[in-house]
JSON list of C-alpha atoms in Angstrom, two decimals:
[
{"chain": "A", "resi": 1, "resn": "MET", "atom": "CA", "xyz": [-70.31, 71.72, 3.91]},
{"chain": "A", "resi": 2, "resn": "THR", "atom": "CA", "xyz": [-69.45, 72.46, 7.56]},
{"chain": "A", "resi": 3, "resn": "ASP", "atom": "CA", "xyz": [-66.21, 74.04, 8.91]},
{"chain": "A", "resi": 4, "resn": "ARG", "atom": "CA", "xyz": [-65.25, 70.69, 10.49]},
{"chain": "A", "resi": 5, "resn": "GLU", "atom": "CA", "xyz": [-65.24, 68.99, 7.12]},
{"chain": "A", "resi": 6, "resn": "GLU", "atom": "CA", "xyz": [-63.05, 71.77, 5.57]},
{"chain": "A", "resi": 7, "resn": "GLU", "atom": "CA", "xyz": [-60.26, 71.31, 8.15]},
{"chain": "A", "resi": 8, "resn": "PRO", "atom": "CA", "xyz": [-57.22, 69.33, 6.83]},
{"chain": "A", "resi": 9, "resn": "GLN", "atom": "CA", "xyz": [-56.60, 65.94, 8.48]},
{"chain": "A", "resi": 10, "resn": "VAL", "atom": "CA", "xyz": [-53.26, 65.64, 10.37]},
{"chain": "A", "resi": 11, "resn": "VAL", "atom": "CA", "xyz": [-51.39, 62.39, 9.93]},
{"chain": "A", "resi": 12, "resn": "ILE", "atom": "CA", "xyz": [-48.72, 61.56, 12.47]},
{"chain": "A", "resi": 13, "resn": "ARG", "atom": "CA", "xyz": [-46.12, 58.92, 11.40]},
{"chain": "A", "resi": 14, "resn": "ASP", "atom": "CA", "xyz": [-44.03, 57.18, 14.09]},
{"chain": "A", "resi": 15, "resn": "LYS", "atom": "CA", "xyz": [-40.65, 56.65, 12.56]},
{"chain": "A", "resi": 16, "resn": "ARG", "atom": "CA", "xyz": [-38.94, 55.22, 15.69]},
{"chain": "A", "resi": 17, "resn": "ARG", "atom": "CA", "xyz": [-36.97, 52.09, 15.05]},
{"chain": "A", "resi": 18, "resn": "ILE", "atom": "CA", "xyz": [-37.78, 50.63, 18.45]},
{"chain": "A", "resi": 19, "resn": "ASP", "atom": "CA", "xyz": [-41.37, 50.00, 19.37]},
{"chain": "A", "resi": 20, "resn": "PRO", "atom": "CA", "xyz": [-41.82, 51.86, 22.73]},
{"chain": "A", "resi": 21, "resn": "THR", "atom": "CA", "xyz": [-44.42, 49.26, 23.78]},
{"chain": "A", "resi": 22, "resn": "SER", "atom": "CA", "xyz": [-42.86, 45.93, 22.95]},
{"chain": "A", "resi": 23, "resn": "GLY", "atom": "CA", "xyz": [-39.27, 46.99, 22.66]},
{"chain": "A", "resi": 24, "resn": "THR", "atom": "CA", "xyz": [-38.73, 45.11, 19.34]},
{"chain": "A", "resi": 25, "resn": "VAL", "atom": "CA", "xyz": [-37.09, 46.39, 16.24]},
{"chain": "A", "resi": 26, "resn": "ARG", "atom": "CA", "xyz": [-39.50, 47.74, 13.70]},
{"chain": "A", "resi": 27, "resn": "VAL", "atom": "CA", "xyz": [-39.13, 46.83, 10.03]},
{"chain": "A", "resi": 28, "resn": "PRO", "atom": "CA", "xyz": [-39.20, 49.94, 7.76]},
{"chain": "A", "resi": 29, "resn": "ALA", "atom": "CA", "xyz": [-42.63, 50.43, 6.13]},
{"chain": "A", "resi": 30, "resn": "GLY", "atom": "CA", "xyz": [-41.17, 49.94, 2.64]},
{"chain": "A", "resi": 31, "resn": "GLU", "atom": "CA", "xyz": [-39.77, 46.52, 3.55]},
{"chain": "A", "resi": 32, "resn": "GLN", "atom": "CA", "xyz": [-42.68, 45.21, 5.60]},
{"chain": "A", "resi": 33, "resn": "PRO", "atom": "CA", "xyz": [-45.77, 43.75, 3.87]},
{"chain": "A", "resi": 34, "resn": "ALA", "atom": "CA", "xyz": [-48.95, 45.66, 4.13]},
{"chain": "A", "resi": 35, "resn": "GLY", "atom": "CA", "xyz": [-50.91, 44.85, 7.23]},
{"chain": "A", "resi": 36, "resn": "ALA", "atom": "CA", "xyz": [-47.97, 43.29, 9.11]},
{"chain": "A", "resi": 37, "resn": "ARG", "atom": "CA", "xyz": [-47.41, 44.21, 12.68]},
{"chain": "A", "resi": 38, "resn": "PRO", "atom": "CA", "xyz": [-44.05, 45.32, 14.07]},
{"chain": "A", "resi": 39, "resn": "GLY", "atom": "CA", "xyz": [-42.08, 42.53, 15.54]},
{"chain": "A", "resi": 40, "resn": "VAL", "atom": "CA", "xyz": [-43.87, 39.91, 13.47]},
{"chain": "A", "resi": 41, "resn": "HIS", "atom": "CA", "xyz": [-42.07, 37.77, 10.86]},
{"chain": "A", "resi": 42, "resn": "PRO", "atom": "CA", "xyz": [-43.14, 38.56, 7.25]},
{"chain": "A", "resi": 43, "resn": "ALA", "atom": "CA", "xyz": [-44.36, 34.90, 6.92]},
{"chain": "A", "resi": 44, "resn": "GLY", "atom": "CA", "xyz": [-46.68, 35.54, 9.86]},
{"chain": "A", "resi": 45, "resn": "GLU", "atom": "CA", "xyz": [-44.54, 33.67, 12.44]},
{"chain": "A", "resi": 46, "resn": "GLN", "atom": "CA", "xyz": [-43.23, 35.18, 15.64]},
{"chain": "A", "resi": 47, "resn": "MET", "atom": "CA", "xyz": [-39.44, 35.60, 15.65]},
{"chain": "A", "resi": 48, "resn": "SER", "atom": "CA", "xyz": [-37.88, 32.64, 17.49]},
{"chain": "A", "resi": 49, "resn": "GLU", "atom": "CA", "xyz": [-34.89, 32.70, 19.78]},
{"chain": "A", "resi": 50, "resn": "HIS", "atom": "CA", "xyz": [-32.72, 31.34, 16.90]},
{"chain": "A", "resi": 51, "resn": "GLU", "atom": "CA", "xyz": [-33.31, 34.52, 14.87]},
{"chain": "A", "resi": 52, "resn": "ALA", "atom": "CA", "xyz": [-31.09, 37.61, 15.05]},
{"chain": "A", "resi": 53, "resn": "THR", "atom": "CA", "xyz": [-30.92, 41.00, 13.32]},
{"chain": "A", "resi": 54, "resn": "VAL", "atom": "CA", "xyz": [-28.29, 42.43, 11.08]},
{"chain": "A", "resi": 55, "resn": "ASP", "atom": "CA", "xyz": [-27.71, 45.98, 9.77]},
{"chain": "A", "resi": 56, "resn": "GLY", "atom": "CA", "xyz": [-30.81, 47.25, 8.14]},
{"chain": "A", "resi": 57, "resn": "GLY", "atom": "CA", "xyz": [-33.07, 45.35, 10.53]},
{"chain": "A", "resi": 58, "resn": "GLN", "atom": "CA", "xyz": [-33.22, 42.20, 8.29]},
{"chain": "A", "resi": 59, "resn": "PRO", "atom": "CA", "xyz": [-33.49, 38.89, 10.34]},
{"chain": "A", "resi": 60, "resn": "THR", "atom": "CA", "xyz": [-30.95, 36.14, 9.83]},
{"chain": "A", "resi": 61, "resn": "VAL", "atom": "CA", "xyz": [-31.99, 32.54, 10.71]},
{"chain": "A", "resi": 62, "resn": "VAL", "atom": "CA", "xyz": [-29.27, 30.34, 12.33]},
{"chain": "A", "resi": 63, "resn": "ASP", "atom": "CA", "xyz": [-30.50, 26.90, 11.69]},
{"chain": "A", "resi": 64, "resn": "ASP", "atom": "CA", "xyz": [-28.99, 24.11, 13.90]},
{"chain": "A", "resi": 65, "resn": "ASP", "atom": "CA", "xyz": [-29.62, 21.65, 11.09]},
{"chain": "A", "resi": 66, "resn": "LEU", "atom": "CA", "xyz": [-26.99, 23.35, 8.91]},
{"chain": "A", "resi": 67, "resn": "SER", "atom": "CA", "xyz": [-24.26, 22.56, 11.38]},
{"chain": "A", "resi": 68, "resn": "ARG", "atom": "CA", "xyz": [-25.45, 18.92, 11.62]},
{"chain": "A", "resi": 69, "resn": "GLN", "atom": "CA", "xyz": [-25.64, 18.57, 7.79]},
{"chain": "A", "resi": 70, "resn": "LEU", "atom": "CA", "xyz": [-22.23, 20.15, 7.38]},
{"chain": "A", "resi": 71, "resn": "ALA", "atom": "CA", "xyz": [-20.70, 17.62, 9.85]},
{"chain": "A", "resi": 72, "resn": "GLU", "atom": "CA", "xyz": [-22.42, 14.75, 7.96]},
{"chain": "A", "resi": 73, "resn": "ARG", "atom": "CA", "xyz": [-21.17, 15.93, 4.58]},
{"chain": "A", "resi": 74, "resn": "THR", "atom": "CA", "xyz": [-17.71, 16.38, 5.97]},
{"chain": "A", "resi": 75, "resn": "GLU", "atom": "CA", "xyz": [-17.73, 12.80, 7.38]},
{"chain": "A", "resi": 76, "resn": "ASP", "atom": "CA", "xyz": [-18.99, 11.44, 4.06]},
{"chain": "A", "resi": 77, "resn": "LEU", "atom": "CA", "xyz": [-16.26, 13.29, 2.25]},
{"chain": "A", "resi": 78, "resn": "GLN", "atom": "CA", "xyz": [-13.63, 11.87, 4.51]},
{"chain": "A", "resi": 79, "resn": "ARG", "atom": "CA", "xyz": [-14.97, 8.32, 4.05]},
{"chain": "A", "resi": 80, "resn": "VAL", "atom": "CA", "xyz": [-15.06, 8.69, 0.28]},
{"chain": "A", "resi": 81, "resn": "THR", "atom": "CA", "xyz": [-11.52, 10.05, 0.30]},
{"chain": "A", "resi": 82, "resn": "ALA", "atom": "CA", "xyz": [-10.26, 7.15, 2.37]},
{"chain": "A", "resi": 83, "resn": "GLU", "atom": "CA", "xyz": [-12.06, 4.60, 0.17]},
{"chain": "A", "resi": 84, "resn": "TYR", "atom": "CA", "xyz": [-10.59, 6.20, -2.93]},
{"chain": "A", "resi": 85, "resn": "ALA", "atom": "CA", "xyz": [-7.10, 6.10, -1.42]},
{"chain": "A", "resi": 86, "resn": "ASN", "atom": "CA", "xyz": [-7.47, 2.41, -0.72]},
{"chain": "A", "resi": 87, "resn": "TYR", "atom": "CA", "xyz": [-8.72, 1.84, -4.24]},
{"chain": "A", "resi": 88, "resn": "ARG", "atom": "CA", "xyz": [-5.71, 3.62, -5.66]},
{"chain": "A", "resi": 89, "resn": "ARG", "atom": "CA", "xyz": [-3.36, 1.53, -3.61]},
{"chain": "A", "resi": 90, "resn": "ARG", "atom": "CA", "xyz": [-5.02, -1.66, -4.71]},
{"chain": "A", "resi": 91, "resn": "VAL", "atom": "CA", "xyz": [-4.89, -0.58, -8.40]},
{"chain": "A", "resi": 92, "resn": "ASP", "atom": "CA", "xyz": [-1.20, 0.37, -8.11]},
{"chain": "A", "resi": 93, "resn": "ARG", "atom": "CA", "xyz": [-0.40, -2.98, -6.36]},
{"chain": "A", "resi": 94, "resn": "ASP", "atom": "CA", "xyz": [-2.29, -4.98, -9.01]},
{"chain": "A", "resi": 95, "resn": "ARG", "atom": "CA", "xyz": [-0.64, -3.00, -11.83]},
{"chain": "A", "resi": 96, "resn": "GLN", "atom": "CA", "xyz": [2.82, -3.65, -10.35]},
{"chain": "A", "resi": 97, "resn": "LEU", "atom": "CA", "xyz": [2.00, -7.29, -9.98]},
{"chain": "A", "resi": 98, "resn": "VAL", "atom": "CA", "xyz": [1.09, -7.51, -13.62]},
{"chain": "A", "resi": 99, "resn": "VAL", "atom": "CA", "xyz": [4.35, -5.77, -14.65]},
{"chain": "A", "resi": 100, "resn": "ASP", "atom": "CA", "xyz": [6.42, -8.10, -12.43]},
{"chain": "A", "resi": 101, "resn": "GLN", "atom": "CA", "xyz": [4.78, -11.23, -13.83]},
{"chain": "A", "resi": 102, "resn": "ALA", "atom": "CA", "xyz": [5.29, -10.08, -17.40]},
{"chain": "A", "resi": 103, "resn": "ALA", "atom": "CA", "xyz": [8.95, -9.26, -16.71]},
{"chain": "A", "resi": 104, "resn": "GLU", "atom": "CA", "xyz": [9.57, -12.68, -15.10]},
{"chain": "A", "resi": 105, "resn": "ARG", "atom": "CA", "xyz": [7.91, -14.55, -17.98]},
{"chain": "A", "resi": 106, "resn": "PHE", "atom": "CA", "xyz": [10.05, -12.71, -20.44]},
{"chain": "A", "resi": 107, "resn": "ALA", "atom": "CA", "xyz": [13.22, -13.33, -18.46]},
{"chain": "A", "resi": 108, "resn": "THR", "atom": "CA", "xyz": [12.42, -16.97, -18.16]},
{"chain": "A", "resi": 109, "resn": "GLN", "atom": "CA", "xyz": [12.27, -17.28, -21.91]},
{"chain": "A", "resi": 110, "resn": "LEU", "atom": "CA", "xyz": [15.80, -15.79, -22.17]},
{"chain": "A", "resi": 111, "resn": "PHE", "atom": "CA", "xyz": [17.32, -18.33, -19.70]},
{"chain": "A", "resi": 112, "resn": "PRO", "atom": "CA", "xyz": [18.05, -21.01, -22.33]},
{"chain": "A", "resi": 113, "resn": "ILE", "atom": "CA", "xyz": [19.78, -18.50, -24.52]},
{"chain": "A", "resi": 114, "resn": "VAL", "atom": "CA", "xyz": [21.86, -17.33, -21.60]},
{"chain": "A", "resi": 115, "resn": "ASP", "atom": "CA", "xyz": [22.87, -20.89, -20.93]},
{"chain": "A", "resi": 116, "resn": "ASP", "atom": "CA", "xyz": [24.09, -21.19, -24.56]},
{"chain": "A", "resi": 117, "resn": "ILE", "atom": "CA", "xyz": [26.02, -17.91, -24.15]},
{"chain": "A", "resi": 118, "resn": "GLU", "atom": "CA", "xyz": [27.75, -19.22, -21.01]},
{"chain": "A", "resi": 119, "resn": "ARG", "atom": "CA", "xyz": [28.74, -22.47, -22.74]},
{"chain": "A", "resi": 120, "resn": "ALA", "atom": "CA", "xyz": [30.19, -20.48, -25.71]},
{"chain": "A", "resi": 121, "resn": "ARG", "atom": "CA", "xyz": [32.07, -18.31, -23.19]},
{"chain": "A", "resi": 122, "resn": "ASP", "atom": "CA", "xyz": [33.56, -21.38, -21.49]},
{"chain": "A", "resi": 123, "resn": "HIS", "atom": "CA", "xyz": [34.72, -22.79, -24.90]},
{"chain": "A", "resi": 124, "resn": "GLY", "atom": "CA", "xyz": [36.14, -19.46, -26.01]},
{"chain": "A", "resi": 125, "resn": "ASP", "atom": "CA", "xyz": [33.62, -19.01, -28.85]},
{"chain": "A", "resi": 126, "resn": "LEU", "atom": "CA", "xyz": [32.07, -15.78, -27.51]},
{"chain": "A", "resi": 127, "resn": "THR", "atom": "CA", "xyz": [33.78, -13.46, -30.07]},
{"chain": "A", "resi": 128, "resn": "GLY", "atom": "CA", "xyz": [32.88, -11.05, -32.89]},
{"chain": "A", "resi": 129, "resn": "ALA", "atom": "CA", "xyz": [29.24, -10.41, -33.70]},
{"chain": "A", "resi": 130, "resn": "PHE", "atom": "CA", "xyz": [28.09, -13.23, -31.46]},
{"chain": "A", "resi": 131, "resn": "LYS", "atom": "CA", "xyz": [29.50, -11.42, -28.49]},
{"chain": "A", "resi": 132, "resn": "VAL", "atom": "CA", "xyz": [27.67, -8.26, -29.39]},
{"chain": "A", "resi": 133, "resn": "VAL", "atom": "CA", "xyz": [24.39, -10.14, -29.53]},
{"chain": "A", "resi": 134, "resn": "ALA", "atom": "CA", "xyz": [25.22, -11.99, -26.26]},
{"chain": "A", "resi": 135, "resn": "ASP", "atom": "CA", "xyz": [25.98, -8.67, -24.53]},
{"chain": "A", "resi": 136, "resn": "ARG", "atom": "CA", "xyz": [22.59, -7.29, -25.62]},
{"chain": "A", "resi": 137, "resn": "VAL", "atom": "CA", "xyz": [20.75, -10.33, -24.32]},
{"chain": "A", "resi": 138, "resn": "LEU", "atom": "CA", "xyz": [22.52, -10.09, -21.00]},
{"chain": "A", "resi": 139, "resn": "GLY", "atom": "CA", "xyz": [21.66, -6.38, -21.02]},
{"chain": "A", "resi": 140, "resn": "LEU", "atom": "CA", "xyz": [17.98, -7.17, -21.26]},
{"chain": "A", "resi": 141, "resn": "LEU", "atom": "CA", "xyz": [18.23, -9.27, -18.10]},
{"chain": "A", "resi": 142, "resn": "ASP", "atom": "CA", "xyz": [19.99, -6.42, -16.31]},
{"chain": "A", "resi": 143, "resn": "GLY", "atom": "CA", "xyz": [17.29, -4.01, -17.44]},
{"chain": "A", "resi": 144, "resn": "LEU", "atom": "CA", "xyz": [14.60, -6.33, -15.94]},
{"chain": "A", "resi": 145, "resn": "GLY", "atom": "CA", "xyz": [16.50, -6.48, -12.65]},
{"chain": "A", "resi": 146, "resn": "VAL", "atom": "CA", "xyz": [17.41, -10.16, -13.07]},
{"chain": "A", "resi": 147, "resn": "GLU", "atom": "CA", "xyz": [20.76, -11.23, -11.67]},
{"chain": "A", "resi": 148, "resn": "ALA", "atom": "CA", "xyz": [22.60, -14.60, -11.94]},
{"chain": "A", "resi": 149, "resn": "PHE", "atom": "CA", "xyz": [23.87, -16.40, -8.88]},
{"chain": "A", "resi": 150, "resn": "GLY", "atom": "CA", "xyz": [25.73, -19.63, -8.14]},
{"chain": "A", "resi": 151, "resn": "VAL", "atom": "CA", "xyz": [29.48, -19.89, -8.20]},
{"chain": "A", "resi": 152, "resn": "ALA", "atom": "CA", "xyz": [31.85, -22.66, -7.04]},
{"chain": "A", "resi": 153, "resn": "GLY", "atom": "CA", "xyz": [32.51, -22.44, -3.32]},
{"chain": "A", "resi": 154, "resn": "ASP", "atom": "CA", "xyz": [29.11, -21.21, -2.30]},
{"chain": "A", "resi": 155, "resn": "PRO", "atom": "CA", "xyz": [27.59, -22.91, 0.84]},
{"chain": "A", "resi": 156, "resn": "PHE", "atom": "CA", "xyz": [24.85, -25.22, -0.30]},
{"chain": "A", "resi": 157, "resn": "ASP", "atom": "CA", "xyz": [21.34, -23.68, 0.18]},
{"chain": "A", "resi": 158, "resn": "PRO", "atom": "CA", "xyz": [18.40, -25.83, -0.83]},
{"chain": "A", "resi": 159, "resn": "ALA", "atom": "CA", "xyz": [16.35, -22.72, -1.56]},
{"chain": "A", "resi": 160, "resn": "LEU", "atom": "CA", "xyz": [18.91, -21.58, -4.16]},
{"chain": "A", "resi": 161, "resn": "HIS", "atom": "CA", "xyz": [20.61, -24.73, -5.30]},
{"chain": "A", "resi": 162, "resn": "GLU", "atom": "CA", "xyz": [19.55, -28.00, -6.87]},
{"chain": "A", "resi": 163, "resn": "ALA", "atom": "CA", "xyz": [22.02, -30.75, -5.95]},
{"chain": "A", "resi": 164, "resn": "VAL", "atom": "CA", "xyz": [22.42, -33.36, -8.72]},
{"chain": "A", "resi": 165, "resn": "ILE", "atom": "CA", "xyz": [25.88, -34.81, -7.71]},
{"chain": "A", "resi": 166, "resn": "HIS", "atom": "CA", "xyz": [27.07, -35.60, -4.14]},
{"chain": "A", "resi": 167, "resn": "ASP", "atom": "CA", "xyz": [30.61, -36.20, -3.00]},
{"chain": "A", "resi": 168, "resn": "THR", "atom": "CA", "xyz": [32.53, -36.09, 0.28]},
{"chain": "A", "resi": 169, "resn": "SER", "atom": "CA", "xyz": [35.81, -34.42, 1.06]},
{"chain": "A", "resi": 170, "resn": "ALA", "atom": "CA", "xyz": [37.87, -33.57, 4.10]},
{"chain": "A", "resi": 171, "resn": "GLU", "atom": "CA", "xyz": [38.55, -30.20, 2.69]},
{"chain": "A", "resi": 172, "resn": "VAL", "atom": "CA", "xyz": [35.13, -28.75, 3.42]},
{"chain": "A", "resi": 173, "resn": "ASP", "atom": "CA", "xyz": [33.49, -28.22, 6.80]},
{"chain": "A", "resi": 174, "resn": "VAL", "atom": "CA", "xyz": [29.94, -27.68, 5.50]},
{"chain": "A", "resi": 175, "resn": "PRO", "atom": "CA", "xyz": [28.03, -28.90, 2.43]},
{"chain": "A", "resi": 176, "resn": "THR", "atom": "CA", "xyz": [29.49, -26.82, -0.46]},
{"chain": "A", "resi": 177, "resn": "ALA", "atom": "CA", "xyz": [28.57, -26.29, -4.08]},
{"chain": "A", "resi": 178, "resn": "THR", "atom": "CA", "xyz": [31.90, -27.19, -5.63]},
{"chain": "A", "resi": 179, "resn": "THR", "atom": "CA", "xyz": [30.74, -27.32, -9.26]},
{"chain": "A", "resi": 180, "resn": "VAL", "atom": "CA", "xyz": [28.12, -25.20, -10.88]},
{"chain": "A", "resi": 181, "resn": "LEU", "atom": "CA", "xyz": [26.47, -27.00, -13.80]},
{"chain": "A", "resi": 182, "resn": "ARG", "atom": "CA", "xyz": [23.87, -24.30, -14.52]},
{"chain": "A", "resi": 183, "resn": "GLN", "atom": "CA", "xyz": [23.53, -20.80, -13.20]},
{"chain": "A", "resi": 184, "resn": "GLY", "atom": "CA", "xyz": [20.48, -19.73, -11.21]},
{"chain": "A", "resi": 185, "resn": "PHE", "atom": "CA", "xyz": [18.55, -16.45, -11.63]},
{"chain": "A", "resi": 186, "resn": "ARG", "atom": "CA", "xyz": [16.62, -14.22, -9.28]},
{"chain": "A", "resi": 187, "resn": "ARG", "atom": "CA", "xyz": [14.75, -10.94, -9.36]},
{"chain": "A", "resi": 188, "resn": "GLY", "atom": "CA", "xyz": [14.95, -9.20, -6.10]},
{"chain": "A", "resi": 189, "resn": "ASP", "atom": "CA", "xyz": [14.03, -11.70, -3.41]},
{"chain": "A", "resi": 190, "resn": "ARG", "atom": "CA", "xyz": [12.20, -13.96, -5.80]},
{"chain": "A", "resi": 191, "resn": "VAL", "atom": "CA", "xyz": [14.15, -17.00, -7.16]},
{"chain": "A", "resi": 192, "resn": "LEU", "atom": "CA", "xyz": [13.25, -17.52, -10.90]},
{"chain": "A", "resi": 193, "resn": "ARG", "atom": "CA", "xyz": [15.45, -20.57, -11.38]},
{"chain": "A", "resi": 194, "resn": "THR", "atom": "CA", "xyz": [17.66, -22.50, -8.95]},
{"chain": "A", "resi": 195, "resn": "ALA", "atom": "CA", "xyz": [21.24, -23.20, -9.69]},
{"chain": "A", "resi": 196, "resn": "MET", "atom": "CA", "xyz": [22.19, -26.77, -10.64]},
{"chain": "A", "resi": 197, "resn": "VAL", "atom": "CA", "xyz": [25.29, -27.76, -8.65]},
{"chain": "A", "resi": 198, "resn": "ALA", "atom": "CA", "xyz": [27.45, -30.66, -7.48]},
{"chain": "A", "resi": 199, "resn": "VAL", "atom": "CA", "xyz": [27.66, -30.72, -3.69]},
{"chain": "A", "resi": 200, "resn": "THR", "atom": "CA", "xyz": [30.62, -31.87, -1.66]},
{"chain": "A", "resi": 201, "resn": "ASP", "atom": "CA", "xyz": [29.81, -32.89, 1.96]},
{"chain": "A", "resi": 202, "resn": "PRO", "atom": "CA", "xyz": [32.46, -33.02, 4.73]},
{"chain": "A", "resi": 203, "resn": "GLU", "atom": "CA", "xyz": [33.79, -36.44, 5.76]},
{"chain": "A", "resi": 204, "resn": "SER", "atom": "CA", "xyz": [32.48, -37.70, 9.10]},
{"chain": "A", "resi": 205, "resn": "PRO", "atom": "CA", "xyz": [35.42, -39.09, 11.17]},
{"chain": "A", "resi": 206, "resn": "LEU", "atom": "CA", "xyz": [34.66, -42.61, 12.44]},
{"chain": "A", "resi": 207, "resn": "ALA", "atom": "CA", "xyz": [35.45, -42.76, 16.10]},
{"chain": "A", "resi": 208, "resn": "ALA", "atom": "CA", "xyz": [36.69, -46.27, 16.96]},
{"chain": "A", "resi": 209, "resn": "ALA", "atom": "CA", "xyz": [34.76, -47.37, 20.05]},
{"chain": "A", "resi": 210, "resn": "PRO", "atom": "CA", "xyz": [36.87, -49.38, 22.68]},
{"chain": "A", "resi": 211, "resn": "ALA", "atom": "CA", "xyz": [36.22, -53.08, 22.78]},
{"chain": "A", "resi": 212, "resn": "GLU", "atom": "CA", "xyz": [33.79, -54.09, 25.52]},
{"chain": "A", "resi": 213, "resn": "GLY", "atom": "CA", "xyz": [35.46, -55.53, 28.58]},
{"chain": "A", "resi": 214, "resn": "VAL", "atom": "CA", "xyz": [38.94, -54.11, 27.79]},
{"chain": "A", "resi": 215, "resn": "THR", "atom": "CA", "xyz": [40.08, -51.82, 30.58]},
{"chain": "A", "resi": 216, "resn": "ASP", "atom": "CA", "xyz": [43.71, -52.58, 31.22]},
{"chain": "A", "resi": 217, "resn": "GLY", "atom": "CA", "xyz": [44.96, -53.75, 27.79]},
{"chain": "A", "resi": 218, "resn": "THR", "atom": "CA", "xyz": [44.39, -57.39, 28.50]},
{"chain": "A", "resi": 219, "resn": "ALA", "atom": "CA", "xyz": [42.27, -59.60, 26.19]},
{"chain": "A", "resi": 220, "resn": "PRO", "atom": "CA", "xyz": [38.71, -60.15, 27.32]},
{"chain": "A", "resi": 221, "resn": "ALA", "atom": "CA", "xyz": [37.88, -63.35, 29.03]},
{"chain": "A", "resi": 222, "resn": "GLN", "atom": "CA", "xyz": [36.41, -66.10, 26.83]},
{"chain": "A", "resi": 223, "resn": "PRO", "atom": "CA", "xyz": [33.16, -67.75, 27.74]},
{"chain": "A", "resi": 224, "resn": "GLY", "atom": "CA", "xyz": [33.75, -70.82, 29.97]},
{"chain": "A", "resi": 225, "resn": "GLU", "atom": "CA", "xyz": [37.09, -69.59, 31.18]},
{"chain": "A", "resi": 226, "resn": "GLY", "atom": "CA", "xyz": [37.54, -68.64, 34.76]},
{"chain": "A", "resi": 227, "resn": "PRO", "atom": "CA", "xyz": [39.95, -69.01, 37.63]},
{"chain": "A", "resi": 228, "resn": "ALA", "atom": "CA", "xyz": [41.05, -72.55, 38.40]},
{"chain": "A", "resi": 229, "resn": "ALA", "atom": "CA", "xyz": [39.30, -74.19, 41.22]},
{"chain": "A", "resi": 230, "resn": "ASP", "atom": "CA", "xyz": [41.41, -75.00, 44.21]}
]
């Protein structure tokens, strides 16, 4: 064994974080795969311009596709939210329509009973237990938002009144419902039943036209008559 072989080998480790040759950041030896060169991505690819470094020297990839995908997902979410809001409005509208139709059908079935109650009221028979029942029936209509209309003296409206009797009088200036034979009912702006009424129209004054040929009060000349010939 020679003296050269007995001398211990000296190992110099370069622990600088910055490579003096390339100027890139070195990855610590414990975190870099064996055989990898400084400044080279662990997967064997060169660091692109979209890569950056964080504390500890670990690279962070900022992918442009992430921003695009986030914008697309946000747009999809907004579209789905708008479609769901429209769906809820349609469902609420349809549900309210079903409720309104059911209420109107039920109220329509009560109208004949209300007519009997009003006839009993006119004859003075609405007393005692019958009055209690009548008040409850009328309360049902109030609870459904149904109100009666049609009183004597209302101007005649074809959309609200059904005229079954006509008369004329000088005491009215416009067609007027002078007698209500059956009440009408409506729920909000919707007419459920028109009122049956007798209508009185105003009298039209007959203007007497002056006789033709009369200008000074004298009788008109008869055919064949004329001034005597000289």
